[in-house]
Coordinates of C-alpha atoms in Angstrom, one line a residue:
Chain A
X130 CA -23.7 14.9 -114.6
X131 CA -21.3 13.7 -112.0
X132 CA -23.8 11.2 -110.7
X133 CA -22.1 9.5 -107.8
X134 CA -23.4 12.2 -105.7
X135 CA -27.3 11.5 -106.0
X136 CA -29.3 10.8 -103.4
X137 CA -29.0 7.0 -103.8
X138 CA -32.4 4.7 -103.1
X139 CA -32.6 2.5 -100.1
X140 CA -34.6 -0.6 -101.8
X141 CA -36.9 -2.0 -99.0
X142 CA -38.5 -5.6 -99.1
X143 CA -41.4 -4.2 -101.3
X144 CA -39.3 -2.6 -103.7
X145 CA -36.6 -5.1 -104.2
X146 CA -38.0 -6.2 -107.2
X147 CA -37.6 -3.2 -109.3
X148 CA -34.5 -2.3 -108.5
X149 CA -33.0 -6.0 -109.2
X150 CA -35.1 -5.2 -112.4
X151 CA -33.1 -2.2 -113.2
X152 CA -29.8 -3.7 -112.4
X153 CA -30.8 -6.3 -115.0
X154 CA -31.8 -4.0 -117.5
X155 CA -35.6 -4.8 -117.2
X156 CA -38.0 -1.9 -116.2
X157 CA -40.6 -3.5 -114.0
X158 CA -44.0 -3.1 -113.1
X159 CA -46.5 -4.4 -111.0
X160 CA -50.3 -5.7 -112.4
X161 CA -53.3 -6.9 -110.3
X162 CA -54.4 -10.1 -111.3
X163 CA -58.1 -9.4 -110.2
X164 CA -58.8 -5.9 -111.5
X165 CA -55.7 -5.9 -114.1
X166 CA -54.6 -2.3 -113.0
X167 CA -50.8 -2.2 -114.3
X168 CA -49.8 0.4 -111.1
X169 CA -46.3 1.9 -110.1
X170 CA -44.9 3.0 -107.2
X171 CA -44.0 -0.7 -105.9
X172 CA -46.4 -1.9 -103.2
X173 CA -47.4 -5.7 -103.0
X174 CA -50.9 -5.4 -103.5
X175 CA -53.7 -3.4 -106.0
X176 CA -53.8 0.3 -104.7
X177 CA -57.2 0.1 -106.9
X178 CA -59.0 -2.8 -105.7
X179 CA -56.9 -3.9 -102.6
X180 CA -56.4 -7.3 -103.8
X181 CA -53.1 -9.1 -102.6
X182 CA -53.3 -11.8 -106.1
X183 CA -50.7 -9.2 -107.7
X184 CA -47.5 -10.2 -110.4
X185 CA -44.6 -8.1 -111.6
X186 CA -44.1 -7.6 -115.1
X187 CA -41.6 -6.4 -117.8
X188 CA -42.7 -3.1 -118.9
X189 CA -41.7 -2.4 -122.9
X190 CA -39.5 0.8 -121.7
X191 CA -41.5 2.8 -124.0
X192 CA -42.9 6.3 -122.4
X193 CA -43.8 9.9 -123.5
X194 CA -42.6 13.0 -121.9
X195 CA -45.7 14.0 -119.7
X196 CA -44.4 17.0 -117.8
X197 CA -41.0 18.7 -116.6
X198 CA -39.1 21.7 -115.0
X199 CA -36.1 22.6 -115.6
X200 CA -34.1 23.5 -112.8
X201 CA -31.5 25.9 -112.5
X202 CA -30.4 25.6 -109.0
X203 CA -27.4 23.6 -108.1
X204 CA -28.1 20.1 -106.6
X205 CA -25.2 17.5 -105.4
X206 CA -24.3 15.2 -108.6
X207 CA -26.6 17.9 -111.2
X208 CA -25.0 20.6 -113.7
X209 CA -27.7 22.9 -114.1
X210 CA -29.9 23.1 -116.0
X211 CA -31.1 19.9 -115.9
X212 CA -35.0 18.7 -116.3
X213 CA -36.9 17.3 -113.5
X214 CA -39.5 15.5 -116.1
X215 CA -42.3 12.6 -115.3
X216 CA -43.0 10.3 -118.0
X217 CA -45.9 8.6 -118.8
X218 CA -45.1 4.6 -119.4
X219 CA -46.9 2.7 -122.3
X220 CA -48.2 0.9 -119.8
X221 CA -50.2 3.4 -118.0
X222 CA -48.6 4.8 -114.9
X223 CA -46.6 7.5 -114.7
X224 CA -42.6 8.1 -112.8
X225 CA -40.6 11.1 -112.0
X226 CA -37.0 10.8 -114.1
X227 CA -34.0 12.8 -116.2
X228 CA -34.2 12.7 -120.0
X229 CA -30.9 12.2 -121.5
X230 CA -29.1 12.6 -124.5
X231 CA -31.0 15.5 -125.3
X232 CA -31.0 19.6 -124.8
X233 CA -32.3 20.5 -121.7
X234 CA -34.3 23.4 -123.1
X235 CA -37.9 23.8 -123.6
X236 CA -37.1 23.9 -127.4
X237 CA -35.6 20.0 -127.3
X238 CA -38.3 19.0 -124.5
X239 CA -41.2 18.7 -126.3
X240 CA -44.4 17.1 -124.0
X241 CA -45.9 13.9 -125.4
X242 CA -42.4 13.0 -127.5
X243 CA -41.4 9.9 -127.7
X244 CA -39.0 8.3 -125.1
X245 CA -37.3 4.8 -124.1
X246 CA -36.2 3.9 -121.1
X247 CA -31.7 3.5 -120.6
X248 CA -30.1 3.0 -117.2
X249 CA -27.8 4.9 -115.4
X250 CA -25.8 2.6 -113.0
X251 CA -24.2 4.3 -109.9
X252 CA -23.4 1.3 -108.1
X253 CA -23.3 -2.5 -108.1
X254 CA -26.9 -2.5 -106.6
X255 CA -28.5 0.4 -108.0
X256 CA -29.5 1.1 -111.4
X257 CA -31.5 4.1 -112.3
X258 CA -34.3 4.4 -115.1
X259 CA -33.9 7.3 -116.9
X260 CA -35.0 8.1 -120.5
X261 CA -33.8 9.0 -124.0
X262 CA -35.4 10.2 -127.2
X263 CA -36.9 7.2 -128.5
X264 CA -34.7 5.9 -131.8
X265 CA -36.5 5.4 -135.3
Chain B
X126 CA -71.3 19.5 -88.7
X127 CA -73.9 21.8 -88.3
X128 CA -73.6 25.9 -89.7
X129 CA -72.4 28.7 -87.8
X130 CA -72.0 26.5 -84.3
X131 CA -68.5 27.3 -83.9
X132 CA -66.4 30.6 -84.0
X133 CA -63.1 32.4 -84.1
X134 CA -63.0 34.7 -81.2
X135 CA -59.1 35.3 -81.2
X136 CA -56.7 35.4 -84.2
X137 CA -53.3 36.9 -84.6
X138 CA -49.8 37.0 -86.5
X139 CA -46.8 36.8 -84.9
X140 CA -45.9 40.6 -83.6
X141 CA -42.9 40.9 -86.5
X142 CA -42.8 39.6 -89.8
X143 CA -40.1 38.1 -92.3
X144 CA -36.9 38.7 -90.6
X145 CA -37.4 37.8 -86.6
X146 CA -33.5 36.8 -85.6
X147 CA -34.9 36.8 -82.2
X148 CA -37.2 33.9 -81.8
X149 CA -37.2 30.4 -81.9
X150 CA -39.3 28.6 -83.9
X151 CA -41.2 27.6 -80.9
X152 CA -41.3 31.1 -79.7
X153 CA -42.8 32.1 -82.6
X154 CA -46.0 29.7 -81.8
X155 CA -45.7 31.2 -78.2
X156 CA -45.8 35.2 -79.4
X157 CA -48.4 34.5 -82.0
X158 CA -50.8 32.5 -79.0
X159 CA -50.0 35.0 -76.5
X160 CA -51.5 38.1 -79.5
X161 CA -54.6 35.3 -80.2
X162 CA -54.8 35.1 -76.3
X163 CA -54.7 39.3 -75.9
X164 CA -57.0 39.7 -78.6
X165 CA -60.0 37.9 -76.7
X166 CA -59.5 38.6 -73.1
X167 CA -57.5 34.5 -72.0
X168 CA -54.9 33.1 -70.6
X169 CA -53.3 29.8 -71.2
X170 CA -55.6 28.3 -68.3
X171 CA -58.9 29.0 -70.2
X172 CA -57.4 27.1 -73.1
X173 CA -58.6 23.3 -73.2
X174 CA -57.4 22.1 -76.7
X175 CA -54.5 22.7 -78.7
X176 CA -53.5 22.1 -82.5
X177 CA -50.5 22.2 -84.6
X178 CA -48.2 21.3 -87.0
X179 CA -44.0 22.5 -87.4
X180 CA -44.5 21.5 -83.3
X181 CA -46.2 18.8 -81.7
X182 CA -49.0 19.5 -79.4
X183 CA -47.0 17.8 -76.2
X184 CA -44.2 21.1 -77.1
X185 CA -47.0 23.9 -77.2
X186 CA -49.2 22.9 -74.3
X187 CA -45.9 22.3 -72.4
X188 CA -44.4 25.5 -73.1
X189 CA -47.5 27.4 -72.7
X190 CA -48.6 26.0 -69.6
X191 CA -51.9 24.4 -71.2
X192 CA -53.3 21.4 -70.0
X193 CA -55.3 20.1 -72.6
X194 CA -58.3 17.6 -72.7
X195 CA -58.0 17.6 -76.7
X196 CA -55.2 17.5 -79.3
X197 CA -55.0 17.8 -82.8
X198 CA -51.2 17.4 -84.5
X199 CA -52.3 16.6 -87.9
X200 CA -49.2 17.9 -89.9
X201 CA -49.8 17.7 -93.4
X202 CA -47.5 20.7 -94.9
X203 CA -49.3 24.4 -94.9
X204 CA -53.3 23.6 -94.7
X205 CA -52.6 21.5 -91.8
X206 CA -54.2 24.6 -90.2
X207 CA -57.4 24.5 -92.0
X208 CA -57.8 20.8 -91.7
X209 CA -57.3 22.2 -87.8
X210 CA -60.1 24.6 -87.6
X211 CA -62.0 21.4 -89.3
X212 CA -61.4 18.7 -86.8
X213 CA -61.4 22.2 -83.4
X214 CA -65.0 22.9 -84.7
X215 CA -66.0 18.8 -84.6
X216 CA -64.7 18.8 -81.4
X217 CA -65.8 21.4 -79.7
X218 CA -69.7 20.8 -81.2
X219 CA -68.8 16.8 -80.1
X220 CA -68.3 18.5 -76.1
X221 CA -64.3 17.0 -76.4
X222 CA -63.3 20.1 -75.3
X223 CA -64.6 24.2 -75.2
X224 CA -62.0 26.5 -76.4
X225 CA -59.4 25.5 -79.3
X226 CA -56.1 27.0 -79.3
X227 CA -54.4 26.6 -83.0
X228 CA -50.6 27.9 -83.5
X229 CA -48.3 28.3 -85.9
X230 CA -44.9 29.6 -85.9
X231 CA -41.8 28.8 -88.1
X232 CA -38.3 30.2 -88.6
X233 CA -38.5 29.2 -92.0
X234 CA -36.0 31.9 -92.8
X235 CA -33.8 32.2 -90.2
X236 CA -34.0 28.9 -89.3
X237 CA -33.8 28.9 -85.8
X238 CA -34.3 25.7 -84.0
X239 CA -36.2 25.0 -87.2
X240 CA -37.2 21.3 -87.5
X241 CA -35.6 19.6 -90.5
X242 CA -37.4 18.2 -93.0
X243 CA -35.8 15.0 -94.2
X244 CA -36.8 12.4 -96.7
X245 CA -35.7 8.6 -95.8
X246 CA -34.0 7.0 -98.8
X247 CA -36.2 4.0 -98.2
X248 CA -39.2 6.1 -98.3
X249 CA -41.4 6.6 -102.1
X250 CA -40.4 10.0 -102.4
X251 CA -36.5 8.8 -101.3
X252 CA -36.6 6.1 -103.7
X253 CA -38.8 7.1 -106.8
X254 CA -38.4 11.1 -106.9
X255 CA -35.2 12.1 -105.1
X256 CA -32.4 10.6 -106.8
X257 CA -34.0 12.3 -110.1
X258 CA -32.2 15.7 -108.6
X259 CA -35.1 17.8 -106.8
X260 CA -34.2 20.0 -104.0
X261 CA -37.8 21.2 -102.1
X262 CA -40.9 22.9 -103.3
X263 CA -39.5 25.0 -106.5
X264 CA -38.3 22.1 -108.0
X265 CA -41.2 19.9 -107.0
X266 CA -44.1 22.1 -106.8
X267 CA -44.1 23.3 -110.4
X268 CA -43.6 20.4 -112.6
X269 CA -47.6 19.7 -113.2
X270 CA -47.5 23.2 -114.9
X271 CA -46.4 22.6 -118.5
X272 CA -48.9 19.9 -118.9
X273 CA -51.4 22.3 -117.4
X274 CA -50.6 25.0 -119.7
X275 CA -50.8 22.7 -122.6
X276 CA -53.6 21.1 -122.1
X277 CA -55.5 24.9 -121.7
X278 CA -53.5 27.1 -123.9
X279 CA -52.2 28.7 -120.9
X280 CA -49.3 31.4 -122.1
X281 CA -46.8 32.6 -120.1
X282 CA -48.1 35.9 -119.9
X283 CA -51.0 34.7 -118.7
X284 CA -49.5 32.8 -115.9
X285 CA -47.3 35.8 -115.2
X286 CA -50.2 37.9 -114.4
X287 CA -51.1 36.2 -111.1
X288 CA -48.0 37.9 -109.7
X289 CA -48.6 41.1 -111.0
X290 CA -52.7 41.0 -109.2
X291 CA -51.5 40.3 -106.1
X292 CA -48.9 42.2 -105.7
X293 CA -51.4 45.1 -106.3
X294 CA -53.2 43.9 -103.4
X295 CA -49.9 43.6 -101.6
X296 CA -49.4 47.4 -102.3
X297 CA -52.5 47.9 -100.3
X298 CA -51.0 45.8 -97.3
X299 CA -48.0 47.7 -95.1
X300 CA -47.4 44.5 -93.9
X301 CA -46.8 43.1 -97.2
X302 CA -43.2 41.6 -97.9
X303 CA -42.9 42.8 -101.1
X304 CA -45.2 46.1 -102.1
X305 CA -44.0 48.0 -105.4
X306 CA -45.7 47.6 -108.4
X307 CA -44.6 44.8 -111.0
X308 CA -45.3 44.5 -114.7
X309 CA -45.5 40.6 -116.6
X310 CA -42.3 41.6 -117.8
X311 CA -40.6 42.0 -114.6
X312 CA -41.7 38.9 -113.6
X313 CA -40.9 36.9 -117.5
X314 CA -37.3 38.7 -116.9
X315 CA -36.6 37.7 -113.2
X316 CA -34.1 35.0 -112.3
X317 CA -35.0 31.5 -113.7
X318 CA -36.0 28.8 -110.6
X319 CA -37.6 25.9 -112.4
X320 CA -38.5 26.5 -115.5
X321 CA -41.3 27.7 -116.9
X322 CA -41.5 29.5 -113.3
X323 CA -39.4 32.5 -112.4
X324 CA -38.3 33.8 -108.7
X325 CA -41.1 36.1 -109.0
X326 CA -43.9 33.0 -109.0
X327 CA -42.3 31.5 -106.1
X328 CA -43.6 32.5 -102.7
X329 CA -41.4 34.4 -99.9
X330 CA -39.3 32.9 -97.4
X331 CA -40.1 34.2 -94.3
X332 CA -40.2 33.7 -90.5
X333 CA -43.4 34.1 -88.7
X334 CA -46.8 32.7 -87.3
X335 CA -50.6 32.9 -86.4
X336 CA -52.6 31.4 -83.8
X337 CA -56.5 31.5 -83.8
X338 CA -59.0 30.5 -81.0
X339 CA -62.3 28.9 -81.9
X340 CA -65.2 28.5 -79.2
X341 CA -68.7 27.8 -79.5
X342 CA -71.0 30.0 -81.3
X343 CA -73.3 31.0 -78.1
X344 CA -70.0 31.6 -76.3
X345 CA -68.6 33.7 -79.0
X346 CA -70.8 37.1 -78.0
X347 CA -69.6 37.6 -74.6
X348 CA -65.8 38.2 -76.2
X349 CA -64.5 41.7 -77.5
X350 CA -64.3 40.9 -80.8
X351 CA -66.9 40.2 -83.9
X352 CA -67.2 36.5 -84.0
X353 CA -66.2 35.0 -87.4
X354 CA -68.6 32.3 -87.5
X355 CA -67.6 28.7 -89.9
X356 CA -69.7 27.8 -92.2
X357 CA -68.2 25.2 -94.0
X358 CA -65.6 22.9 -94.1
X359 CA -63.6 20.3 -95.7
X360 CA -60.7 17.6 -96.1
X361 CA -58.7 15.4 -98.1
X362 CA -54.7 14.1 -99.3
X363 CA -53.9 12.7 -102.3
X364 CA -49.8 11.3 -103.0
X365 CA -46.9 12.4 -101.2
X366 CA -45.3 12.6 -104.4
X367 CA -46.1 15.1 -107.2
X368 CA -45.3 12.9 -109.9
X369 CA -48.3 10.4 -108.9
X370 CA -51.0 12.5 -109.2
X371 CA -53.4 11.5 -110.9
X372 CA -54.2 14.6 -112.9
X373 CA -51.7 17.1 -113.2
X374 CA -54.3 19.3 -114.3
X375 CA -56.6 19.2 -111.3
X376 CA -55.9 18.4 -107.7
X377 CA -57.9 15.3 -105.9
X378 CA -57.4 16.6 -103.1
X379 CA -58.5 20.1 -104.0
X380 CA -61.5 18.5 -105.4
X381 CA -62.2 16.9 -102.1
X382 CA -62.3 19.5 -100.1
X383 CA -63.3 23.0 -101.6
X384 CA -67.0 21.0 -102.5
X385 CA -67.3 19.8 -99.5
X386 CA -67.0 22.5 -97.9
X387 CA -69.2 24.3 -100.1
X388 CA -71.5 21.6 -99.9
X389 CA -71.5 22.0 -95.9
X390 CA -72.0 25.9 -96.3
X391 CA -75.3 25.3 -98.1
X392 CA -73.7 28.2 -100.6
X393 CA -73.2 29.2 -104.4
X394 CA -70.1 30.8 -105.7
X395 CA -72.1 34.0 -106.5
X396 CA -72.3 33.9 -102.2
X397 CA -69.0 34.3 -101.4
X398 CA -67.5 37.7 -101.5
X399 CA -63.8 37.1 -100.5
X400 CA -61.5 34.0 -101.2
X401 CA -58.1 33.0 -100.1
X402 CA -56.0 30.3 -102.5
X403 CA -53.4 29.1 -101.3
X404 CA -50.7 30.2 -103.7
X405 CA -46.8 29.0 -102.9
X406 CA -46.3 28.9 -106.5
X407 CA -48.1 31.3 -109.4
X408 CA -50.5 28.3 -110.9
X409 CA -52.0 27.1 -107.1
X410 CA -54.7 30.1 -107.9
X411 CA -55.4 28.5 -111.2
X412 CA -56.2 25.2 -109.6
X413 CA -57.8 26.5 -106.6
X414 CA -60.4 28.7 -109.4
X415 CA -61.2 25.5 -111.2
X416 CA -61.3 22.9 -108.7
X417 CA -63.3 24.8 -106.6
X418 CA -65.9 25.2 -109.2
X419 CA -65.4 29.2 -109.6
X420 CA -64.5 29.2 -113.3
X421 CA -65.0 26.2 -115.5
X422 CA -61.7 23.9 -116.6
X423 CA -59.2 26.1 -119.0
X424 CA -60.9 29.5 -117.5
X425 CA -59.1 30.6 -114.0
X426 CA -55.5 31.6 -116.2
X427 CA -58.2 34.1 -118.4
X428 CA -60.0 35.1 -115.8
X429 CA -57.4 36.5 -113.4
X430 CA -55.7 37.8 -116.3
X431 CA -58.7 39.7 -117.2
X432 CA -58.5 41.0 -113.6
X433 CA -61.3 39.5 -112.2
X434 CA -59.8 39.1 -109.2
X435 CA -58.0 42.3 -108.8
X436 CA -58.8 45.1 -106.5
X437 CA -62.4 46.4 -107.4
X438 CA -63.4 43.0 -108.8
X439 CA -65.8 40.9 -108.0
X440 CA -63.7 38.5 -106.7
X441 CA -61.3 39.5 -104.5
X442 CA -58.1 36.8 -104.0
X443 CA -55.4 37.1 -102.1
X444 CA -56.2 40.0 -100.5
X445 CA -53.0 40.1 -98.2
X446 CA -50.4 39.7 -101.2
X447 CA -50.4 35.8 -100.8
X448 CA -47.5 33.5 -100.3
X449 CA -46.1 34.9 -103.7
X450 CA -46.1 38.6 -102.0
X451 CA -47.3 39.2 -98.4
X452 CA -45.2 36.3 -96.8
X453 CA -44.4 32.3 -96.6
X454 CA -42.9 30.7 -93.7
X455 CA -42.6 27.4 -95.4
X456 CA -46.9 26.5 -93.7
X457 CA -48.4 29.4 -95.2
X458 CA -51.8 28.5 -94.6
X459 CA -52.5 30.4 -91.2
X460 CA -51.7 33.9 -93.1
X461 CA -54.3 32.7 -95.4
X462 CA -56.6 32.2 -92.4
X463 CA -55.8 35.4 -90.9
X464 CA -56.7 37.4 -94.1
X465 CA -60.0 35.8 -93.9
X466 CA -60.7 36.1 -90.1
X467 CA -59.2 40.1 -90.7
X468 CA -61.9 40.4 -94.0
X469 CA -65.0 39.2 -91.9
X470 CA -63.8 41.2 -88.9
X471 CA -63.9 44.6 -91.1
X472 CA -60.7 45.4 -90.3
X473 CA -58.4 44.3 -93.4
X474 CA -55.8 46.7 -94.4
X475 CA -57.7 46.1 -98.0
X476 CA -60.9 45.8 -96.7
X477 CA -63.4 44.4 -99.2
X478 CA -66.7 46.6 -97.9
X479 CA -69.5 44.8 -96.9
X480 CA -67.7 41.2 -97.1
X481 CA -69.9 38.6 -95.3
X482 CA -68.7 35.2 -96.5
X483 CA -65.1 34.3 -97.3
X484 CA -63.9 30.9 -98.5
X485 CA -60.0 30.0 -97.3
X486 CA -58.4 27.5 -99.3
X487 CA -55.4 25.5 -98.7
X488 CA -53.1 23.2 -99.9
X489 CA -50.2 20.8 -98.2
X490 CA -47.2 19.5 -99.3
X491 CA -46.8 19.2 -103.4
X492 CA -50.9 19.1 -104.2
X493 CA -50.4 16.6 -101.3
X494 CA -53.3 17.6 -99.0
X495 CA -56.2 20.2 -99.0
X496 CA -57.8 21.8 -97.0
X497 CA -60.3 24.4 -97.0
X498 CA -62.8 26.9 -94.4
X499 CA -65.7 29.0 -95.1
X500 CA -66.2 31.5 -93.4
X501 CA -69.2 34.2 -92.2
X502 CA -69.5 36.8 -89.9
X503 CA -73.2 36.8 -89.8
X504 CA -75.1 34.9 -87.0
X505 CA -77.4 32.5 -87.5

């Protein structure tokens, strides 16, 4: 994948956490410190109980592969095919990504495998989660 | 809202269908109002609220010379027109205005003066989906389906076979897009989209529209045509983003509003004698079956392969063709309200005989929004 041509993502104020996260090698989430939902995407407050008392955390980087297509159009900064998957984290929520370092065929892309988060950097800023086979 | 209190009295298409390299997209609004407006005797003056999604409301009243005491631009992808007909029959029972004009009209194939869609790279979608290489609805709108089919043993034949029923309804339709025959093979064989669907379970591109006009029931008799009376209705959204729904194997949203609709219609399933699913991809019937309560979880990709919703069953769906065969302007949910408004007028090029309740399902963006109308064309 040539991947300078992605469509790169504007970190706002309430995502700039995760994206300094990535950059530093550290997939982050967010947990609610009244109703201990552990909740993605970014927002600085409990999407399940409304409180505001909310922390980020380290997630492990461990996942399973929950769902995928794989598309065979062509997309800027894509070789098709490629796979379009969503992962579900160890930690509960779930986030749309590429698996790598692997076949991108329904044979290799098995759902509920094993994965572990790696990071594709495109820039000095951004740092993209993606996901491997897990190792071991 | 009370049964039956509210009526269609006008509903058309646009006067061409698929290719129209003549009209604007706002044109297309204007030709398909102007056929609503024939079909029950009124001009833009007897018109006192308008709804609408691809345009704003300010662009349709302008350019058709309403002047409206109620608006309603709720734009929340293709059943942004049920959710319409939802809010026009509040309204008009709440006395905010009398007669409801709702349009719809996109160049979605020839694109022109199309609206853009464009996602913000400081949006959710623009930061958390789009630099992981989708590119619209094929890529997005499928990628709950594996889990789906796992989770229920769902083959690929199986899945294929929602194509093949309704394009046998499509073969009915002269309108249809797309009418010959096809087999599950043809559609397992076709050109690879997004795998595990095929170009053959992706809906049409198409340009086009609809417009309906809704009144008040005791109004409805003095027009030309047989009121279609609703029954029922209901709301909801869920994410903007596919990959944070909760369930990839059942839709919030779709679980919203089919029940409450039903719920409003005082009906069973056994009732309802037509239905319309909203299908821009092959699975959205699967869904619609199960969330709506017409088949239990795991059934709906068994039951319409069993052909229990093909011509001469006892549940007719997607009588038209559906996105996947009649056509899909981008918002297909109008067509999907015209088929129903054609089925309890009688007058459906595949007429289910005898039909007195239909039930018009919809969906918005990816499993983003629902929202769905029941219809009857018996008074109260």
């Amino acid at each position: 994948m040539s991947d300078d041509q992605r469509p790169r993502p504007q970190p706002t104020p309430e995502t700039q956490y995760f994206w300094d996260g990535t950059k530093a090698g550290e997939l982050r989430l967010q947990k609610c410190g009244d109703c201990e939902k552990v909740y993605f995407p970014p927002r600085p407050f409990c999407p399940a109980c409304s409180s505001r008392n909310v922390a980020t955390m380290a997630a492990s980087g461990k996942a399973s592969l929950y769902s995928y297509v794989i598309h065979h159009r062509k997309v800027p900064g894509f070789t098709p095919p490629y796979a379009i998957a969503v992962v579900e984290l160890a930690e509960g929520p779930r986030m749309m990504t590429n698996i790598v370092d692997c076949p991108q065929t329904p044979q290799a892309l098995v759902l509920d495998m094993a994965l572990e988060v790696t990071y594709h950097k495109m820039d000095d800023e951004i740092s993209l989660p993606l996901f491997r086979p897990a190792k071991g | 809202m009370r049964q039956k209190t509210v009526a269609v009295v006008g509903a058309s298409e646009t006067t061409g269908l698929g290719t129209i390299a003549t009209m604007s997209q706002i044109q297309l609004h204007a030709d398909a109002a102007l056929n609503a407006m024939a079909d029950c005797g009124l001009t833009a003056k007897d018109i006192d609220g308008v709804a609408c999604a691809t345009e704003t409301p300010v662009q349709i009243a302008h350019y058709l010379g309403i002047k409206p005491s109620w608006v309603d631009g709720t734009a929340v992808g293709g059943c942004s027109f049920m959710i319409h007909v939802r809010h026009a029959a509040a309204a008009i029972e709440a006395g905010l205005c009398k007669t409801v004009l709702i349009t719809h009209g996109e160049s979605g194939k020839s694109r022109i003066a199309q609206i853009p869609r464009t996602i913000p790279a400081g949006s959710l979608n623009g930061q958390f989906e789009q630099p992981f290489g989708p590119m619209g609805p094929p890529s997005l709108f499928p990628i709950p389906v594996l889990r789906f089919m796992k989770k229920y043993g769902v083959t690929h034949e199986q899945m294929a076979m929602v194509s093949v029923v309704q394009r046998e309804w499509a073969g009915k339709n002269p309108r249809a897009t797309f009418k010959d025959p096809i087999t599950t093979d043809d559609v397992l064989n076709s050109r690879m989209i997004a795998y595990p669907f095929r170009i053959l379970q992706c809906c049409l591109v198409s340009d086009g529209g609809g417009a309906l006009i809704l009144t008040s029931s005791d109004r409805a008799k003095d027009f030309p045509t047989k009121p279609v009376y609703i029954l029922g209705t209901g709301e909801s959204v869920e994410s903007p983003m596919v990959s944070q729904m909760a369930d990839f194997t059942s839709s919030q949203a779709f679980s919203i509003a089919g029940p409450t609709a039903f719920r409003e219609a005082g009906i069973a399933h056994k009732d309802v004698d037509h239905l319309m699913i909203y299908d821009a991809f092959a699975h959205l019937p699967l869904y619609g079956l199960e969330d709506l309560g017409f088949v239990g979880r795991g059934e709906a990709a068994s039951f319409i392969a069993g052909r229990n919703t093909a011509p001469g069953s006892k549940l007719p769906l997607n009588t038209n063709g559906g996105g996947l065969s009649y056509a899909h302007s981008g918002m297909y949910g109008m067509f999907a309200l015209q088929e129903s408004v054609r089925q309890m007028r009688g007058i459906a090029p595949a007429q289910i005989p005898g039909a007195k309740i239909s039930v018009c399902h919809g969906v918005g963006g990816m499993f983003s929004a629902s929202g769905t109308i029941i219809f009857s064309n018996e008074p109260n």
